[in-house]
Amino acid sequence: MANRKYIVGNWKMNGLRAQLSDIAAIAAIAANNEGADVGICPPATLIAAAAEANPGFAIGAQDCHFAESGAHTGCLSAAMLKEAGATYSILGHSERRADQQEGDAEVKAKAEAVHATDMGAIICVGETEEERDAGQAIEIVTIQLARSFPSGASADWLTIAYEPVWAIGTGRVPAASDVEEMHAAIRVKLGELMGQGSDDVRILYGGSMNGGNAAELLAIPNVDGGLVGGASLTAAKFGPIIEAAASS
Ligand code: PGA
């Protein structure tokens, strides 16, 4: 795959205005590493300030409602996020699938809403430890992908993130051979789902990626980048991942 690497920091429910300086430092490192595409998805409360302070740096959202507007207390529409300065959104993260009971159909609708607003989407898929132990990982993930897959998908706006649930925030990373097998299976499924152009859709790996393992993970075939949680919160931790991506 000749895809340019794409590294996205998912700040989850972390970050107050004091942490805007970390985003500025990360944006500066990204500007010095033009070989990779880099972005940060801060909490929604920081999107506008982060986008205004770092023009040209890709600020994203962590979720988006599928409706354009209406009676959805506490939710944010794609137009709202875009106006705040987000150019893309993570969708269907396993924490939201678990905590907010988001299902595949909802994730698909969210991706279509984001696209309708001219934003990018990063759709997350991944198996639990029980599913992997039962030998069902590939089946579960490819079904999740098919059911979450938006209509009109193209590599211009769609990215997939494979995040084994048991690797998120645990310090545990799957064997390189398992990552390779899963990313290859996702690539085949993308071909079935969208035909032409599927090779250009970037497939990120997520789950305990850090400065020590990034180069190895990013060298695996069909691993086109990373979705990074804990190790994206400071420039000191995220910088080495960006550098590994830019030189891989
Ligand atoms: P982690 O999180 O890097 O802290 O494991 C990744 C994610 O959930 O996107």
CSV table of C-alpha atoms and ligand atoms in Angstrom, one decimal:
chain,number,residue,atom,x,y,z
A,1,MET,CA,0.0,0.0,0.0
A,2,ALA,CA,1.3,3.4,-1.0
A,3,ASN,CA,-1.1,5.2,1.3
A,4,ARG,CA,0.3,8.1,3.3
A,5,LYS,CA,0.3,7.3,7.0
A,6,TYR,CA,-2.5,9.0,9.0
A,7,ILE,CA,-2.1,9.4,12.8
A,8,VAL,CA,-5.0,10.6,14.8
A,9,GLY,CA,-5.0,11.4,18.5
A,10,ASN,CA,-8.2,10.5,20.3
A,11,TRP,CA,-8.3,12.5,23.5
A,12,LYS,CA,-11.5,10.9,24.8
A,13,MET,CA,-12.8,12.8,27.9
A,14,ASN,CA,-9.4,14.5,28.6
A,15,GLY,CA,-8.4,18.1,28.2
A,16,LEU,CA,-9.2,21.5,29.5
A,17,ARG,CA,-8.1,24.9,28.0
A,18,ALA,CA,-4.8,24.4,29.8
A,19,GLN,CA,-4.1,21.5,27.4
A,20,LEU,CA,-4.4,23.7,24.3
A,21,SER,CA,-0.7,24.2,24.5
A,22,ASP,CA,-0.2,20.5,24.0
A,23,ILE,CA,-2.3,20.7,20.8
A,24,ALA,CA,-0.1,23.6,19.6
A,25,ALA,CA,3.0,21.6,20.4
A,26,ILE,CA,1.7,18.6,18.5
A,27,ALA,CA,0.6,20.7,15.6
A,28,ALA,CA,4.2,22.1,15.4
A,29,ILE,CA,5.6,18.6,15.3
A,30,ALA,CA,3.2,17.6,12.6
A,31,ALA,CA,4.2,20.6,10.5
A,32,ASN,CA,7.8,19.4,10.8
A,33,ASN,CA,6.9,15.9,9.7
A,34,GLU,CA,5.2,16.5,6.3
A,35,GLY,CA,5.4,12.8,5.4
A,36,ALA,CA,2.4,11.9,7.5
A,37,ASP,CA,-1.1,13.3,8.0
A,38,VAL,CA,-1.8,14.1,11.6
A,39,GLY,CA,-4.8,15.2,13.6
A,40,ILE,CA,-6.2,15.5,17.1
A,41,CYS,CA,-9.8,14.9,18.3
A,42,PRO,CA,-10.1,16.8,21.5
A,43,PRO,CA,-13.3,16.9,23.6
A,44,ALA,CA,-16.0,19.0,21.8
A,45,THR,CA,-15.5,21.9,24.3
A,46,LEU,CA,-12.0,22.5,22.9
A,47,ILE,CA,-12.6,22.1,19.1
A,48,ALA,CA,-13.2,25.7,18.4
A,49,ALA,CA,-10.3,27.0,20.4
A,50,ALA,CA,-8.0,24.3,19.0
A,51,ALA,CA,-9.0,24.9,15.4
A,52,GLU,CA,-8.7,28.7,15.7
A,53,ALA,CA,-5.2,28.5,17.3
A,54,ASN,CA,-3.9,26.0,14.8
A,55,PRO,CA,-5.0,26.8,11.3
A,56,GLY,CA,-4.1,24.1,8.9
A,57,PHE,CA,-3.9,21.4,11.6
A,58,ALA,CA,-6.7,18.8,11.4
A,59,ILE,CA,-8.9,19.0,14.4
A,60,GLY,CA,-11.7,16.4,14.6
A,61,ALA,CA,-14.6,15.4,16.8
A,62,GLN,CA,-15.1,12.2,18.7
A,63,ASP,CA,-18.7,11.6,17.8
A,64,CYS,CA,-21.6,13.3,15.9
A,65,HIS,CA,-25.3,12.8,15.9
A,66,PHE,CA,-26.9,11.5,12.7
A,67,ALA,CA,-29.7,14.1,12.7
A,68,GLU,CA,-29.3,17.6,11.2
A,69,SER,CA,-31.1,19.2,14.2
A,70,GLY,CA,-33.9,18.6,16.6
A,71,ALA,CA,-34.8,17.3,20.0
A,72,HIS,CA,-31.6,15.5,21.0
A,73,THR,CA,-30.6,17.0,24.3
A,74,GLY,CA,-26.8,17.0,24.8
A,75,CYS,CA,-26.0,16.0,21.2
A,76,LEU,CA,-24.1,17.8,18.5
A,77,SER,CA,-24.8,17.8,14.7
A,78,ALA,CA,-22.2,17.6,12.0
A,79,ALA,CA,-22.9,21.2,11.0
A,80,MET,CA,-22.3,22.3,14.6
A,81,LEU,CA,-19.0,20.4,14.7
A,82,LYS,CA,-18.0,21.7,11.3
A,83,GLU,CA,-18.8,25.3,12.3
A,84,ALA,CA,-16.6,24.9,15.4
A,85,GLY,CA,-13.7,23.9,13.2
A,86,ALA,CA,-13.8,20.0,13.1
A,87,THR,CA,-13.0,18.6,9.6
A,88,TYR,CA,-13.8,15.0,10.5
A,89,SER,CA,-15.2,12.8,13.3
A,90,ILE,CA,-14.4,9.5,14.9
A,91,LEU,CA,-17.5,7.4,14.8
A,92,GLY,CA,-18.6,4.1,16.5
A,93,HIS,CA,-15.7,4.0,18.9
A,94,SER,CA,-16.0,0.8,21.1
A,95,GLU,CA,-16.4,3.0,24.2
A,96,ARG,CA,-19.4,4.6,22.6
A,97,ARG,CA,-20.7,1.3,21.3
A,98,ALA,CA,-20.5,0.0,24.9
A,99,ASP,CA,-21.4,3.1,27.0
A,100,GLN,CA,-24.0,4.6,24.7
A,101,GLN,CA,-25.2,1.3,23.1
A,102,GLU,CA,-24.4,2.6,19.6
A,103,GLY,CA,-25.2,0.0,17.0
A,104,ASP,CA,-23.9,-0.5,13.5
A,105,ALA,CA,-27.0,1.1,11.8
A,106,GLU,CA,-26.5,4.2,14.0
A,107,VAL,CA,-22.8,4.4,13.1
A,108,LYS,CA,-23.6,4.1,9.4
A,109,ALA,CA,-26.2,7.0,9.7
A,110,LYS,CA,-23.7,9.1,11.6
A,111,ALA,CA,-21.1,8.5,8.8
A,112,GLU,CA,-23.6,9.5,6.2
A,113,ALA,CA,-24.5,12.7,8.1
A,114,VAL,CA,-20.8,13.6,8.5
A,115,HIS,CA,-20.2,13.1,4.8
A,116,ALA,CA,-23.3,15.2,3.9
A,117,THR,CA,-21.7,18.0,5.8
A,118,ASP,CA,-18.4,17.6,3.8
A,119,MET,CA,-16.5,16.2,6.8
A,120,GLY,CA,-14.4,13.0,7.0
A,121,ALA,CA,-15.3,10.0,9.0
A,122,ILE,CA,-13.2,7.5,10.9
A,123,ILE,CA,-15.3,4.4,11.6
A,124,CYS,CA,-14.1,2.2,14.4
A,125,VAL,CA,-14.5,-1.6,14.5
A,126,GLY,CA,-13.0,-4.2,16.7
A,127,GLU,CA,-13.6,-7.5,18.6
A,128,THR,CA,-13.7,-8.2,22.3
A,129,GLU,CA,-11.3,-10.6,24.0
A,130,GLU,CA,-14.0,-13.2,24.3
A,131,GLU,CA,-14.7,-13.0,20.6
A,132,ARG,CA,-11.0,-13.3,19.7
A,133,ASP,CA,-10.6,-16.3,22.1
A,134,ALA,CA,-13.6,-17.9,20.4
A,135,GLY,CA,-11.9,-17.6,17.0
A,136,GLN,CA,-14.5,-15.2,15.8
A,137,ALA,CA,-12.5,-11.9,15.5
A,138,ILE,CA,-12.4,-11.7,11.7
A,139,GLU,CA,-16.1,-12.6,11.3
A,140,ILE,CA,-17.2,-10.2,14.0
A,141,VAL,CA,-15.1,-7.3,12.6
A,142,THR,CA,-16.0,-7.8,9.0
A,143,ILE,CA,-19.7,-8.0,9.8
A,144,GLN,CA,-19.4,-4.8,11.9
A,145,LEU,CA,-17.7,-3.1,9.0
A,146,ALA,CA,-20.3,-4.2,6.5
A,147,ARG,CA,-23.2,-3.1,8.7
A,148,SER,CA,-21.6,0.3,9.7
A,149,PHE,CA,-20.6,1.0,6.1
A,150,PRO,CA,-22.0,4.3,4.7
A,151,SER,CA,-23.4,4.6,1.3
A,152,GLY,CA,-21.4,6.7,-1.2
A,153,ALA,CA,-18.2,5.8,0.6
A,154,SER,CA,-14.9,6.9,-0.9
A,155,ALA,CA,-11.3,7.2,0.3
A,156,ASP,CA,-11.6,10.9,0.1
A,157,TRP,CA,-13.6,11.0,3.3
A,158,LEU,CA,-13.7,7.6,4.8
A,159,THR,CA,-11.1,6.0,7.1
A,160,ILE,CA,-11.5,2.7,9.0
A,161,ALA,CA,-9.9,2.1,12.4
A,162,TYR,CA,-9.4,-1.4,13.6
A,163,GLU,CA,-9.3,-1.3,17.4
A,164,PRO,CA,-9.4,-4.6,19.3
A,165,VAL,CA,-11.4,-3.7,22.4
A,166,TRP,CA,-9.0,-5.7,24.7
A,167,ALA,CA,-6.0,-3.7,23.4
A,168,ILE,CA,-7.5,-0.2,24.2
A,169,GLY,CA,-5.8,1.4,27.2
A,170,THR,CA,-4.4,-1.9,28.4
A,171,GLY,CA,-0.8,-1.8,27.1
A,172,ARG,CA,-1.6,-5.0,25.3
A,173,VAL,CA,-1.0,-5.2,21.6
A,174,PRO,CA,-2.0,-8.1,19.3
A,175,ALA,CA,0.7,-10.1,17.6
A,176,ALA,CA,1.9,-8.5,14.3
A,177,SER,CA,0.6,-11.5,12.4
A,178,ASP,CA,-2.9,-11.0,13.9
A,179,VAL,CA,-2.9,-7.3,13.0
A,180,GLU,CA,-1.8,-8.2,9.5
A,181,GLU,CA,-4.4,-10.9,9.1
A,182,MET,CA,-7.2,-8.5,10.3
A,183,HIS,CA,-6.1,-5.6,8.2
A,184,ALA,CA,-6.0,-7.9,5.1
A,185,ALA,CA,-9.5,-9.1,5.9
A,186,ILE,CA,-10.7,-5.5,6.2
A,187,ARG,CA,-9.1,-4.7,2.9
A,188,VAL,CA,-10.9,-7.6,1.2
A,189,LYS,CA,-14.2,-6.6,2.8
A,190,LEU,CA,-13.7,-3.0,1.6
A,191,GLY,CA,-13.2,-4.3,-1.9
A,192,GLU,CA,-16.5,-6.2,-1.7
A,193,LEU,CA,-18.3,-3.2,-0.2
A,194,MET,CA,-17.1,-0.4,-2.5
A,195,GLY,CA,-15.2,-2.0,-5.4
A,196,GLN,CA,-13.0,0.6,-7.1
A,197,GLY,CA,-11.0,2.9,-4.8
A,198,SER,CA,-11.1,0.5,-1.9
A,199,ASP,CA,-7.3,0.2,-1.8
A,200,ASP,CA,-7.0,3.9,-1.1
A,201,VAL,CA,-9.2,3.8,2.1
A,202,ARG,CA,-6.8,4.0,5.0
A,203,ILE,CA,-7.1,1.4,7.7
A,204,LEU,CA,-5.7,2.6,11.0
A,205,TYR,CA,-4.7,0.4,13.9
A,206,GLY,CA,-5.7,1.5,17.4
A,207,GLY,CA,-5.1,0.1,20.8
A,208,SER,CA,-2.0,0.8,23.0
A,209,MET,CA,0.0,2.3,20.2
A,210,ASN,CA,3.0,4.2,21.6
A,211,GLY,CA,6.4,5.6,20.7
A,212,GLY,CA,8.0,2.2,21.4
A,213,ASN,CA,5.8,0.1,19.1
A,214,ALA,CA,4.6,2.5,16.5
A,215,ALA,CA,7.3,1.8,13.9
A,216,GLU,CA,6.7,-1.9,14.1
A,217,LEU,CA,2.9,-1.6,13.9
A,218,LEU,CA,3.1,0.9,11.0
A,219,ALA,CA,5.3,-1.4,9.0
A,220,ILE,CA,2.6,-4.1,8.9
A,221,PRO,CA,1.0,-4.5,5.5
A,222,ASN,CA,-2.3,-2.6,5.2
A,223,VAL,CA,-1.7,-0.6,8.4
A,224,ASP,CA,-2.0,2.9,7.1
A,225,GLY,CA,-1.8,4.7,10.4
A,226,GLY,CA,-2.9,4.8,14.0
A,227,LEU,CA,-5.7,5.9,16.2
A,228,VAL,CA,-4.0,6.8,19.4
A,229,GLY,CA,-5.5,7.4,22.8
A,230,GLY,CA,-3.3,7.7,25.9
A,231,ALA,CA,-0.1,8.3,24.0
A,232,SER,CA,-1.6,11.3,22.1
A,233,LEU,CA,-2.2,13.5,25.1
A,234,THR,CA,1.2,15.2,25.2
A,235,ALA,CA,3.7,16.2,22.5
A,236,ALA,CA,6.4,14.2,24.3
A,237,LYS,CA,4.4,11.0,23.9
A,238,PHE,CA,2.8,11.7,20.5
A,239,GLY,CA,5.8,13.2,18.8
A,240,PRO,CA,7.7,9.9,18.4
A,241,ILE,CA,4.6,8.2,16.8
A,242,ILE,CA,4.3,11.1,14.3
A,243,GLU,CA,8.0,10.8,13.5
A,244,ALA,CA,7.7,7.0,13.0
A,245,ALA,CA,4.7,7.6,10.7
A,246,ALA,CA,6.4,10.3,8.7
A,247,SER,CA,9.5,8.1,8.1
A,248,SER,CA,7.7,4.8,7.4
B,1,PGA,P1,-5.3,3.8,23.6
B,1,PGA,O1,-6.7,4.1,22.9
B,1,PGA,O2,-4.2,4.2,22.6
B,1,PGA,O3,-5.2,4.5,24.9
B,1,PGA,O4,-5.2,2.3,23.8
B,1,PGA,C1,-6.9,4.0,21.6
B,1,PGA,C2,-8.4,4.4,21.2
B,1,PGA,O5,-9.3,4.0,22.0
B,1,PGA,O6,-8.6,5.0,20.2
